[in-house]
Coordinates of C-alpha atoms and ligand atoms in Angstrom, one line a residue:
X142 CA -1.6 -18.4 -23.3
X143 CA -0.9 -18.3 -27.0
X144 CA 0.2 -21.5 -28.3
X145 CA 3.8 -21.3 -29.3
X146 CA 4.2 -18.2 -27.3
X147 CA 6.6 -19.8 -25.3
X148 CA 8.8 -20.7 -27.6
X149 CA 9.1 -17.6 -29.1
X150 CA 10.9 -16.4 -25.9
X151 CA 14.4 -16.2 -26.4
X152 CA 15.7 -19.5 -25.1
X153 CA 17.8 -20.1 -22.0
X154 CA 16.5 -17.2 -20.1
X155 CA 14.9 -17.9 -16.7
X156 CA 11.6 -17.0 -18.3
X157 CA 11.2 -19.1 -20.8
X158 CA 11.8 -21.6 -18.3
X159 CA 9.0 -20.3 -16.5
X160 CA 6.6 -19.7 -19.5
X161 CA 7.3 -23.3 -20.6
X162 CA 6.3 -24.7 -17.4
X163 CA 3.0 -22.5 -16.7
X164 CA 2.2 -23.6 -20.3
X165 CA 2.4 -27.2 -19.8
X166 CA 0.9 -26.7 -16.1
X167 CA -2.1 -24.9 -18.2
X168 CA -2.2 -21.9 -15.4
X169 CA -4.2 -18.9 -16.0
X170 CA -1.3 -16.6 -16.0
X171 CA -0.7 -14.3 -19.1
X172 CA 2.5 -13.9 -20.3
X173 CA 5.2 -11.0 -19.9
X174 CA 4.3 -11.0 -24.3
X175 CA 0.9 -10.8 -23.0
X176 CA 1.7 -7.4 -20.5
X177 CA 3.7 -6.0 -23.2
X178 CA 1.3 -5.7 -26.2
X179 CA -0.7 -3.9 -23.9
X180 CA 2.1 -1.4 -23.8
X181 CA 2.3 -1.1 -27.2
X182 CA 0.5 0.9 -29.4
X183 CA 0.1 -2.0 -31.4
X184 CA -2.6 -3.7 -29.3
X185 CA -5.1 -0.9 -29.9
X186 CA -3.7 0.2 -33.3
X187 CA -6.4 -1.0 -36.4
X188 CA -4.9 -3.7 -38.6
X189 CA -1.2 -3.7 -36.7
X190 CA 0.0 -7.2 -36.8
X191 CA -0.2 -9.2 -33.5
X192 CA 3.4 -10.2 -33.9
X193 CA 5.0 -6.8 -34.0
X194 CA 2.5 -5.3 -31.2
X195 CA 4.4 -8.0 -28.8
X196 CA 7.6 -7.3 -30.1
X197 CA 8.9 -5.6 -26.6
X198 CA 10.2 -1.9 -27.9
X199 CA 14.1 -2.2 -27.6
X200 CA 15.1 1.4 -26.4
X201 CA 18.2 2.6 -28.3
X202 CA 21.7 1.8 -27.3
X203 CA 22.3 4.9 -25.6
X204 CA 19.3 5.2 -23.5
X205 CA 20.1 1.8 -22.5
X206 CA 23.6 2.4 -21.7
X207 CA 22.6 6.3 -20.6
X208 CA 19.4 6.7 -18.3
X209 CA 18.7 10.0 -18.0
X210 CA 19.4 10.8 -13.9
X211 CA 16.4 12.8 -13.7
X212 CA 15.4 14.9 -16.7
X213 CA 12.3 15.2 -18.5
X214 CA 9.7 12.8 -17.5
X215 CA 12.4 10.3 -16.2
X216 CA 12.6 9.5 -12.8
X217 CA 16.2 9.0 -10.6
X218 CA 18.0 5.9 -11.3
X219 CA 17.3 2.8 -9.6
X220 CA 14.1 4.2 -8.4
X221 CA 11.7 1.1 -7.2
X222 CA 8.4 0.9 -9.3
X223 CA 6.6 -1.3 -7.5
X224 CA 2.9 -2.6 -6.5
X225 CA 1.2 -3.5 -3.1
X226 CA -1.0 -6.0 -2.0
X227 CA -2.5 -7.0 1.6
X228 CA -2.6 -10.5 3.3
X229 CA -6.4 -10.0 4.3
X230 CA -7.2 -8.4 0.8
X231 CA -5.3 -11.2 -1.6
X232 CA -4.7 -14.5 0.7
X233 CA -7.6 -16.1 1.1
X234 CA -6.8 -19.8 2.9
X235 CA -8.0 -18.1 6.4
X236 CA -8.8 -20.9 8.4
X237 CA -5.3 -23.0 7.0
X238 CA -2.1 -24.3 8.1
X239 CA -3.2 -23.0 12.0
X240 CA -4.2 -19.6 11.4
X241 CA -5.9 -17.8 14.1
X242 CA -8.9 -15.7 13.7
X243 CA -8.3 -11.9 12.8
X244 CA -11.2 -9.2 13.3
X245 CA -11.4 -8.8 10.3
X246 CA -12.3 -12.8 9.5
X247 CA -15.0 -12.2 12.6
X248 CA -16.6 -9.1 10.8
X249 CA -17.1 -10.1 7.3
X250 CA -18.6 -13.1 9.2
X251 CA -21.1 -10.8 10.9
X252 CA -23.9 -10.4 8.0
X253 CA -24.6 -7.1 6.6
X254 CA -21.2 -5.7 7.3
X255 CA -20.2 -6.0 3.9
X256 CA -21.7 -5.6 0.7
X257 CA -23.1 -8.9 -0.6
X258 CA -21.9 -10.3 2.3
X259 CA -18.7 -11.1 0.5
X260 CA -15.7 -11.9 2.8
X261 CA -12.0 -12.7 2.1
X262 CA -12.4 -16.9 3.0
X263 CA -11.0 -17.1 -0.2
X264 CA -10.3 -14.0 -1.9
X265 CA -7.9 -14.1 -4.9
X266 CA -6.5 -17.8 -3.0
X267 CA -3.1 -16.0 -3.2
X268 CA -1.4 -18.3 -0.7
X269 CA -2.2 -20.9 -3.0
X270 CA -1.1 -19.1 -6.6
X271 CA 1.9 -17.0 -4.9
X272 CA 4.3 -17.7 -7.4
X273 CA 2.0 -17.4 -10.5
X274 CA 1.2 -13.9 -8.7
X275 CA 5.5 -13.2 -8.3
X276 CA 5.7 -14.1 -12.3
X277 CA 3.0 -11.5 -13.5
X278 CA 5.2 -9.3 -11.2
X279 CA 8.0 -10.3 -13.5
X280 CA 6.2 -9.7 -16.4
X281 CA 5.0 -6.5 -15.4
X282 CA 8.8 -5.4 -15.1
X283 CA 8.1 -4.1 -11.4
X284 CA 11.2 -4.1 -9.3
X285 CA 9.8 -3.8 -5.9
X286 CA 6.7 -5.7 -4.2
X287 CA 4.6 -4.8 -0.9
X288 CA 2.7 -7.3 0.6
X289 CA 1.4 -7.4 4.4
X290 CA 1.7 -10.7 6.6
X291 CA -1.1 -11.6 8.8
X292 CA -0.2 -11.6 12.3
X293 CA -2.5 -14.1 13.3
X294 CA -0.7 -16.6 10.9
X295 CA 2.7 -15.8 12.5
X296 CA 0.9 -15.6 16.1
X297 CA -2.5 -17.2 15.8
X298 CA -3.2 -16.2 19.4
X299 CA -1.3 -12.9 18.8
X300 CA 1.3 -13.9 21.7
X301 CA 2.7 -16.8 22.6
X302 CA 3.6 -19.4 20.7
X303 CA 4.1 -18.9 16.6
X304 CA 3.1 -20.9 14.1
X305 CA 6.3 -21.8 12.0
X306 CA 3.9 -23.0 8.8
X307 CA 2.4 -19.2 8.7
X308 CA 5.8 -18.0 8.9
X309 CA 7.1 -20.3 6.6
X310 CA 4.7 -18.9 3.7
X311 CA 6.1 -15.3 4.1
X312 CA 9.8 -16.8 3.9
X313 CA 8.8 -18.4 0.7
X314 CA 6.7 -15.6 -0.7
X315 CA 10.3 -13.5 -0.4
X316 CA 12.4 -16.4 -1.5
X317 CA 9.9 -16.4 -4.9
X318 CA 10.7 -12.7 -5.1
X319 CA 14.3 -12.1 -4.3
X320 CA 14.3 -15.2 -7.5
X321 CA 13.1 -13.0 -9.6
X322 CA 14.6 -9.9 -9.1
X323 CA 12.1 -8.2 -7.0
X324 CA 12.7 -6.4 -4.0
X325 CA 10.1 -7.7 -1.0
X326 CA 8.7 -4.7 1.1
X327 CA 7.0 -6.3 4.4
X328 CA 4.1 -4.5 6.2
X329 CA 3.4 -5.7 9.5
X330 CA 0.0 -5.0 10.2
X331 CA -2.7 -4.1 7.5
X332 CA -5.6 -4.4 10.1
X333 CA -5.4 -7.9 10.7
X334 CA -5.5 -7.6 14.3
X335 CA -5.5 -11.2 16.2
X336 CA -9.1 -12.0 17.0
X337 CA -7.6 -13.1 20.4
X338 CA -6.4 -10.0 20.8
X339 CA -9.3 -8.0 20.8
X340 CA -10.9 -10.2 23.2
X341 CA -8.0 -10.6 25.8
X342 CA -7.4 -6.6 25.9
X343 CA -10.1 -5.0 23.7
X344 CA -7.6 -4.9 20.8
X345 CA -5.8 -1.5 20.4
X346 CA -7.8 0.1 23.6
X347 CA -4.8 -1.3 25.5
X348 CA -1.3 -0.5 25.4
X349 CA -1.1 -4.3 25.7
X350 CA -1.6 -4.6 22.0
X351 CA 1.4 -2.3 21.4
X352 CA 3.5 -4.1 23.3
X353 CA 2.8 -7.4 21.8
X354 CA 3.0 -5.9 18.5
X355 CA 6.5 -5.0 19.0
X356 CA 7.2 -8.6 20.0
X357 CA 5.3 -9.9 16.9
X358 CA 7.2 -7.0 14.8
X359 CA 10.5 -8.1 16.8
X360 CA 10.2 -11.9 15.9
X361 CA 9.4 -11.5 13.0
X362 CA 12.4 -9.3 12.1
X363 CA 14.3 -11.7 13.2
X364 CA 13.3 -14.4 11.1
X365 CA 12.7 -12.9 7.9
X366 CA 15.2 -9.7 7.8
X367 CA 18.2 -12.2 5.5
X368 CA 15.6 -12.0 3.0
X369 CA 13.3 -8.5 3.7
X370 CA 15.2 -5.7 4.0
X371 CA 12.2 -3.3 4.4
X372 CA 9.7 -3.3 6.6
X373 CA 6.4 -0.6 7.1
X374 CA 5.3 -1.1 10.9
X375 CA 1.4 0.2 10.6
X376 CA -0.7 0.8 7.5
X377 CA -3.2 3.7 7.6
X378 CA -3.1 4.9 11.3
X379 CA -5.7 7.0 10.3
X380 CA -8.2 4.9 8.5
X381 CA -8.3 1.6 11.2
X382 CA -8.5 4.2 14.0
X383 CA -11.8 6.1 12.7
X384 CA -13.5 3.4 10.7
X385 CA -12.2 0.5 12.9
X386 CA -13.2 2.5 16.0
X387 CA -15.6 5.7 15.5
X388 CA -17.5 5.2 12.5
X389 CA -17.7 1.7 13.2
X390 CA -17.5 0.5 9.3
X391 CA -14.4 -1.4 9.6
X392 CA -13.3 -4.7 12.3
X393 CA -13.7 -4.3 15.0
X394 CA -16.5 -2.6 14.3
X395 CA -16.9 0.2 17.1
X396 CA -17.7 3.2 17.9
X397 CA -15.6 5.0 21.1
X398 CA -16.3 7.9 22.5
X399 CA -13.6 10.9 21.7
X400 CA -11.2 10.1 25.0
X401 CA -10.8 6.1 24.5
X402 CA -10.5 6.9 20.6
X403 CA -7.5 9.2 21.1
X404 CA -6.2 6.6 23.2
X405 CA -6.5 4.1 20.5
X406 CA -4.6 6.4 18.2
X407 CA -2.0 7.1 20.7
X408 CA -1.5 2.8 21.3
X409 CA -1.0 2.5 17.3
X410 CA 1.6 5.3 17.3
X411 CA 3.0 3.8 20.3
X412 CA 3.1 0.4 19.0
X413 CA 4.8 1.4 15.6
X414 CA 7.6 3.4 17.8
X415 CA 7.9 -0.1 20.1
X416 CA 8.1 -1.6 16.6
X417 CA 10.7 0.1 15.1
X418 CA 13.0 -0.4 17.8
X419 CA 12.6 -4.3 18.4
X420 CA 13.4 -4.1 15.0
X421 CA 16.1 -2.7 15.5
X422 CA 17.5 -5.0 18.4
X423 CA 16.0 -8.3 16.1
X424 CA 17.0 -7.3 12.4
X425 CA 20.0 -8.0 10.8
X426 CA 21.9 -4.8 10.5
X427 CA 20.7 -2.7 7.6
X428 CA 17.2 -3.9 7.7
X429 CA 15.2 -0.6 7.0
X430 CA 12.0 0.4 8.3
X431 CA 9.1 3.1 8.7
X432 CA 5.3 3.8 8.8
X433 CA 3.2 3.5 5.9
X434 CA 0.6 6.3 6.5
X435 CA -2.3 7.5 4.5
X436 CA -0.9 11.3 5.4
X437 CA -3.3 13.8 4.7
X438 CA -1.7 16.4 2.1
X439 CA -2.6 19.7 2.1
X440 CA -2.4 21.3 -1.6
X441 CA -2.0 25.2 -1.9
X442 CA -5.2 25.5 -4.1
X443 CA -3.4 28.2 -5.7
X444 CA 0.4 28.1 -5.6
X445 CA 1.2 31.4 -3.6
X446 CA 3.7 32.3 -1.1
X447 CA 1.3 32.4 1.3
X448 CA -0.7 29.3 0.7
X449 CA 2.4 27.0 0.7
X450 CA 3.0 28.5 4.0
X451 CA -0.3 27.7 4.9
X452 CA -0.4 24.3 3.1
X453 CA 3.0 23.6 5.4
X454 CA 1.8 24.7 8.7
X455 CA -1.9 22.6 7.6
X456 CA 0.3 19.3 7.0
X457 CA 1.7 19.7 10.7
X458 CA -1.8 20.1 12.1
X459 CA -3.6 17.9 10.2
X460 CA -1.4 15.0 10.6
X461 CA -0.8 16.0 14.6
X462 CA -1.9 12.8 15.9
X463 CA 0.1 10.3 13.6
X464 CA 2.9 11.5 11.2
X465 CA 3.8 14.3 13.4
X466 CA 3.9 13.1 16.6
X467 CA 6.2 10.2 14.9
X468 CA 8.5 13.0 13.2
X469 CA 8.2 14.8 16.6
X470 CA 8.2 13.6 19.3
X471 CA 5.5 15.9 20.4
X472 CA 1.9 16.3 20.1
X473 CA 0.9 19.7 18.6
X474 CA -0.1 22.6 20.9
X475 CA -3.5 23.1 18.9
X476 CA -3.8 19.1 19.0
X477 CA -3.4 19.1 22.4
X478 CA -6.0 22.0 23.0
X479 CA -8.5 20.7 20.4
X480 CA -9.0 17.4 22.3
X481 CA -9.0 19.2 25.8
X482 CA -10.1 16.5 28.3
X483 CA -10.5 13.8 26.1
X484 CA -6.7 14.2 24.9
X485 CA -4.4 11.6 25.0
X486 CA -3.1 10.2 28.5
X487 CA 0.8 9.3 28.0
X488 CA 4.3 9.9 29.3
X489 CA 7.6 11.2 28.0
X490 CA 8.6 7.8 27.2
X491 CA 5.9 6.9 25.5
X492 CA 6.7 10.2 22.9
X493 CA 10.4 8.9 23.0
X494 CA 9.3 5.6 22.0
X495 CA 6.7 6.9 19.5
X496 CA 9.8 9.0 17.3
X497 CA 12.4 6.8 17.8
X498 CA 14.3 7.5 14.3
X499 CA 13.4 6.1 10.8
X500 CA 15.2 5.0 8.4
X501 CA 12.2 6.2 5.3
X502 CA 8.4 7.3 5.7
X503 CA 5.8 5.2 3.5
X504 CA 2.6 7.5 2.6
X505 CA -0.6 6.4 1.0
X506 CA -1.5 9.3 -1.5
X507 CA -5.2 8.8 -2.8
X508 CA -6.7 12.5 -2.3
X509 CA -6.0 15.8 -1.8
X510 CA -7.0 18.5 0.9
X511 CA -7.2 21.8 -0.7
X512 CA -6.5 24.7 1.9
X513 CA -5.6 28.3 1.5
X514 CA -3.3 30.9 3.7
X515 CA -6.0 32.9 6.0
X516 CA -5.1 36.4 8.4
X517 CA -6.4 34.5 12.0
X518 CA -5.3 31.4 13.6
X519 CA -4.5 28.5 12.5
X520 CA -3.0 30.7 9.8
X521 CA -4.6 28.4 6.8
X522 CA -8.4 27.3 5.9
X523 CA -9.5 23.8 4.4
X524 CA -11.7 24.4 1.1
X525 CA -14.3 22.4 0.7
X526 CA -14.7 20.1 -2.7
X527 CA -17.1 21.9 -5.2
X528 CA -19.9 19.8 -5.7
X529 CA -18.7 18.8 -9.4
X530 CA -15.2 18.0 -8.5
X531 CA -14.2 14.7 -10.7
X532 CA -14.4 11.6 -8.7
X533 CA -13.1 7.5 -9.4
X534 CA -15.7 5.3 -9.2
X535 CA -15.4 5.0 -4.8
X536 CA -17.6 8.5 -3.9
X537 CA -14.4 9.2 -1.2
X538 CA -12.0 9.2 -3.9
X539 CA -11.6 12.7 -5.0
X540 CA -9.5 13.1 -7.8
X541 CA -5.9 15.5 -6.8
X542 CA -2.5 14.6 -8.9
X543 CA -1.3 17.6 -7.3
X544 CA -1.3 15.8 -3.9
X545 CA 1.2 13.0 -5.3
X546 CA 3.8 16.6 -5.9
X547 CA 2.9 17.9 -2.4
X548 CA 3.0 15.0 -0.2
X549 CA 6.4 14.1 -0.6
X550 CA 7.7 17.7 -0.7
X551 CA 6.2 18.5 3.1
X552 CA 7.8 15.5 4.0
X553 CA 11.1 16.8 3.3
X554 CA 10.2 20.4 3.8
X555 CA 9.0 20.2 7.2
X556 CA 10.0 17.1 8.6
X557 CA 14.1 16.3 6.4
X558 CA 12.6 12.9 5.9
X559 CA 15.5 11.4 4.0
X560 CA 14.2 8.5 2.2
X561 CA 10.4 8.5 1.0
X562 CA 7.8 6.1 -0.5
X563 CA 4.8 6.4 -2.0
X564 CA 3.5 3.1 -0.3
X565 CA 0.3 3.3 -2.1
X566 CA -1.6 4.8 -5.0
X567 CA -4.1 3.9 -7.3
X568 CA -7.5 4.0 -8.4
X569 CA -11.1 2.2 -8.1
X570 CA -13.2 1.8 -11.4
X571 CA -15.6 -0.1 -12.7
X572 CA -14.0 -2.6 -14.5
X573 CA -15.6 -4.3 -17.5
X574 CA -14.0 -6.7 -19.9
X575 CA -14.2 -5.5 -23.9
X576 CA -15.4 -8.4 -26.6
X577 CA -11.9 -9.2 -26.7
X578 CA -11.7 -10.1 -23.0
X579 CA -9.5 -7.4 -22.1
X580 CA -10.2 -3.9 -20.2
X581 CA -9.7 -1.1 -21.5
X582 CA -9.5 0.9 -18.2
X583 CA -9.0 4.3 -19.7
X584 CA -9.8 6.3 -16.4
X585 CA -7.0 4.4 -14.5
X586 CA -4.3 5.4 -17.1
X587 CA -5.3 8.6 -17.0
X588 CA -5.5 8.8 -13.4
X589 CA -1.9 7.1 -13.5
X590 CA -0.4 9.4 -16.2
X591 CA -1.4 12.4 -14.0
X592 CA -0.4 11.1 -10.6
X593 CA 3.0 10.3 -11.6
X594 CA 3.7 13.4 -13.4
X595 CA 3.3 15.5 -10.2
X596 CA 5.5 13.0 -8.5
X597 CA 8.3 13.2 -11.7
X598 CA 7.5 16.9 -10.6
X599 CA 9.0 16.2 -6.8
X600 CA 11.5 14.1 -7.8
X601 CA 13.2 16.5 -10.6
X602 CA 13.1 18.9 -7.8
X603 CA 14.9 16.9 -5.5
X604 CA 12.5 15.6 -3.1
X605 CA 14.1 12.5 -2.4
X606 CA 11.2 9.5 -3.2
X607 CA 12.5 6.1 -3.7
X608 CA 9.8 4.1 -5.2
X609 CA 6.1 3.9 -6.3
X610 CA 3.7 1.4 -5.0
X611 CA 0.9 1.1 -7.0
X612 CA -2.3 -0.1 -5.6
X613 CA -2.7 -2.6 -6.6
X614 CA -1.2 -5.4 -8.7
X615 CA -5.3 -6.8 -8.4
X616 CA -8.7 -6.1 -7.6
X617 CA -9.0 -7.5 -4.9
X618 CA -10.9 -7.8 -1.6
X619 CA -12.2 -3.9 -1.1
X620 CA -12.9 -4.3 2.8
X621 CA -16.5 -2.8 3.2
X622 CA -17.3 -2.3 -0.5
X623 CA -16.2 -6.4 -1.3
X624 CA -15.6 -7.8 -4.2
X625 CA -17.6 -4.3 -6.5
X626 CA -14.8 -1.8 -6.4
X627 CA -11.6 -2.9 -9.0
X628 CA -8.1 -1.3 -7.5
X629 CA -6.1 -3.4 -9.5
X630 CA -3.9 -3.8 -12.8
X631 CA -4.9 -7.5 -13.1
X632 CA -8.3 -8.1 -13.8
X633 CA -9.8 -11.3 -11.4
X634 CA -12.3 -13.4 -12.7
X635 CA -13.4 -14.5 -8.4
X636 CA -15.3 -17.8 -10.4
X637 CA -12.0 -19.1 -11.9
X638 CA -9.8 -16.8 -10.5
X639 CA -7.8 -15.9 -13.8
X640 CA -5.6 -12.7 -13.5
X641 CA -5.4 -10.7 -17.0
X642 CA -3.9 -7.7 -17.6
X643 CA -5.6 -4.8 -18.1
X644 CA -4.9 -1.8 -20.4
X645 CA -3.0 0.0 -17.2
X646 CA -1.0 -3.3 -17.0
X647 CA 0.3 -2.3 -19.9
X648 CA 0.9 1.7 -19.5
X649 CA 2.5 0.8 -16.0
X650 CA 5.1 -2.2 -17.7
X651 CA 6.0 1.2 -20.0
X652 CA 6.6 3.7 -17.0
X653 CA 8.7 0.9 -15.6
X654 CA 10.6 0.3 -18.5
X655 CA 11.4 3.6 -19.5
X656 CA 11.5 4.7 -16.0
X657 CA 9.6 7.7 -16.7
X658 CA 6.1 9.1 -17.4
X659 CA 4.8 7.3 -20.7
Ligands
GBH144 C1 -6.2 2.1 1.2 O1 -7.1 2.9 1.9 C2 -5.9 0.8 1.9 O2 -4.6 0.8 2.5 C3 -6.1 -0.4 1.1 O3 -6.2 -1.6 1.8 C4 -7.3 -0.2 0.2 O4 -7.7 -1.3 -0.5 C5 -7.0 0.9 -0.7 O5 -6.5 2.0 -0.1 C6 -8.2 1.4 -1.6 O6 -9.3 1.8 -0.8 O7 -16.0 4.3 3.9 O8 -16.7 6.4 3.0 O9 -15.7 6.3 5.2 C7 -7.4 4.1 1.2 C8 -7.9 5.2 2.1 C9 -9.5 5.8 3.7 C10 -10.2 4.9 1.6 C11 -10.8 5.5 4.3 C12 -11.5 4.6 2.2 C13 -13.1 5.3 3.8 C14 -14.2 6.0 3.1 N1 -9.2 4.9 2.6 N2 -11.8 5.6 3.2 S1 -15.8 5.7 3.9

């Protein structure tokens, strides 16, 4: 930090207070002055003076008294501009305060699962640096935060008897928030499964898990709902079930034949249903919660009649073993027939329990699936990425702003869904500090600039999305890839594990402010 810097916030505000403190405290945590002459021109602008490029850009009186509802580039009032984290990703402190093991602590322990062997012991030591992490929040201007809590920490043994001093870090972690304004979003289980559980029932092979995810979900709910009014059940169905279980790539590690991996899917859906309603029964009234699912969107490659009929009845089929099931209450016909004998085996309680009603759905949009209307069943075609099509610098991620326009609108298209959220989007790059220390991350802004004007698109038509969740507020631990691949807005230095902002910090602190595409 600058020297003086704090004083040049205006005095008596909570920050100050804050900026005084890091500063005598020396942590590496840039200032909200810092975040902000990013935003500005200024910062990159030859021979601008430093002062004025931190000068925060008053907006004029009227906008400020005015926001546009939703015209131009704006987005609808109060919408949540947020970013999103995971416990296994950011924590670190695995072993502490009685944690139990999670398969994903006994994988990255298994050498060769994970590039350079890296593995999230420490990671960005999070539960340490929480509320340095909540303040670059603040300085960031977000208004909304989604973090995951580790079950094991809560249940080290997944069952049984929970650990109050896990517990007690998430009900700090939301007191730190709610103290500065931002509005905590709890996911439940971002793949963290209890070691113990995978050994005692061969994790998400039984329906045991489900049901002792639902008493997790349950307990939890009712110790943390006066402070966390949102909750996503399951991230990414999708991805723990295939990587976690076919391709073997991600904890536990597996690879199950087509039957016991339908099953697997059907005891995740199940166990987010279970969820929801323990919730329910164990949250204070008002708490609000749904899936978080990385939905697969199909994008009319050309915007015909035709194809957005096809893209429509693609999104039902495509997402048949997750989203629609939940939105439901039935598996597909063509599902059903695809998987033959290896289908599913469940009852009609089981699909009650699996759509019991949400109050929002989460999806994480990172790619789009191009399809096309064609004469013969299924009545659409995927089309297959040309060979040049741009990619980010992870070879899966495909680049398609559209998809952040056509998620949300199948949602309330097909399905009504009432309240949306993008829980998750954002880009990997190869990060590289300039000569000046800072990143000039031009690839994310644009990725960013592009992403949010298809959803500005969705929400000017009426599509009713609440709030953005950008991943993520750091690089942090990429699961198979490590420590290589950069998600976040905050640069980490892993050797002294100083956060600075990168350009995008900067764009994002603009969207936010304005609430609009900048
Ligand atoms: C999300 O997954 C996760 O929720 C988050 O934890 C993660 O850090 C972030 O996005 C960025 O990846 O190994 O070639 O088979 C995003 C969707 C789907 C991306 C599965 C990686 C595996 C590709 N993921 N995919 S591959």
């Amino acid at each position: 930090m600058r020297a003086g810097a704090a004083a040049e916030e205006t005095p008596g505000t909570k920050m100050s207070a804050r900026s005084t403190r890091l500063q005598i405290a020396s942590a590496p945590t840039p200032s909200r002055r810092e975040v902000i002459a990013l935003a500005g021109a200024g910062a990159l602008a030859a021979g601008s003076a430093p002062q004025a490029a931190a000068q925060p850009a008053a907006p004029p009186a009227a906008e400020q008294a005015q926001p546009p509802a939703c015209a131009l580039q704006g987005f609808p009032r109060n919408f949540l501009w947020g970013t999103a984290t995971s416990a296994y990703q950011i924590e670190g402190a695995w072993n502490e305060d009685g944690k139990g093991e999670s398969i994903w602590d006994r994988f990255v322990h298994t050498r060769g699962k994970i590039r350079n062997d890296d593995t999230g012991d420490v990671a960005l030591d999070h539960y340490h640096r929480y509320k340095d992490d909540v303040w670059l929040m603040k300085a960031l201007g977000a208004k909304a935060y989604r973090f995951s809590i580790s079950w094991p920490r809560v249940f080290p043994e997944g069952t049984g008897r929970p650990d109050p001093k896990g517990l007690d870090f998430y009900r700090r972690l939301a007191d730190e928030l709610l103290a500065s304004d931002v509005v905590p979003f709890a996911t439940l289980y971002h793949w963290d499964l209890p070691q113990a559980l995978q050994e005692r029932f061969g994790g998400w092979e039984s329906r045991d898990t489900a049901q002792a995810f639902a008493d997790y979900a349950g307990y939890v709910s009712r110790q943390l709902s006066d402070r966390i009014g949102y909750f996503f059940t399951i991230n990414e169905f999708t991805t723990f079930v295939e990587l976690g279980y076919r391709t073997g790539l991600f904890a536990p590690g597996l690879k199950l034949a087509a039957q016991p991996l339908n099953q697997v899917r059907h005891h995740a859906v199940l166990a987010h249903g279970l969820a929801v309603q323990a919730i329910r029964a164990g949250g204070k009234p008002g708490t609000k919660v749904g899936p978080a699912e990385n939905i697969k969107v199909a994008v009319p490659a050309i915007e015909t009649r035709e194809n957005i009929a096809a893209a429509e009845r693609a999104a039902r089929e495509l997402n048949a073993g997750v989203l629609t099931v939940m939105l439901e209450g039935r598996y597909t016909d063509a599902f059903l027939a695809a998987a033959g004998a290896d289908a599913p085996r469940f009852t009609d309680a089981d699909l009650k329990a699996i759509a019991s009603p949400l109050d929002f759905v989460g999806i994480n949009v990172y790619t789009p699936t191009y399809v096309r209307a064609t004469g013969a069943e299924p009545g659409y075609e995927v089309i297959p990425y040309a060979k040049s099509h741009p990619r980010m610098a992870s070879s899966w991620q495909v680049l398609g702003p559209e998809a952040l326009y056509w998620g949300p609108r199948h949602l309330q298209k097909i399905w009504q869904v009432p309240e949306i959220y993008i829980s998750e989007n954002g880009c990997g790059a190869a990060d590289e500090p300039a000569a000046d220390g800072i990143v000039y991350d031009t690839d994310r802004l644009m990725f960013l600039r592009n992403n949010l004007t298809m959803l500005q698109r969705a929400a000017s038509e009426g599509v009713p999305v609440r709030g953005y969740f950008l991943w993520s507020l750091f690089d942090n631990f990429e699961w198979t890839d490590g420590y290589g691949t950069r998600f976040g807005l905050m640069y980490v230095d892993y050797a002294t594990q100083k956060r600075t902002p990168k350009l995008s910090a900067g764009y994002y602190s603009e969207v936010i402010r304005r609430n609009g595409v900048a």
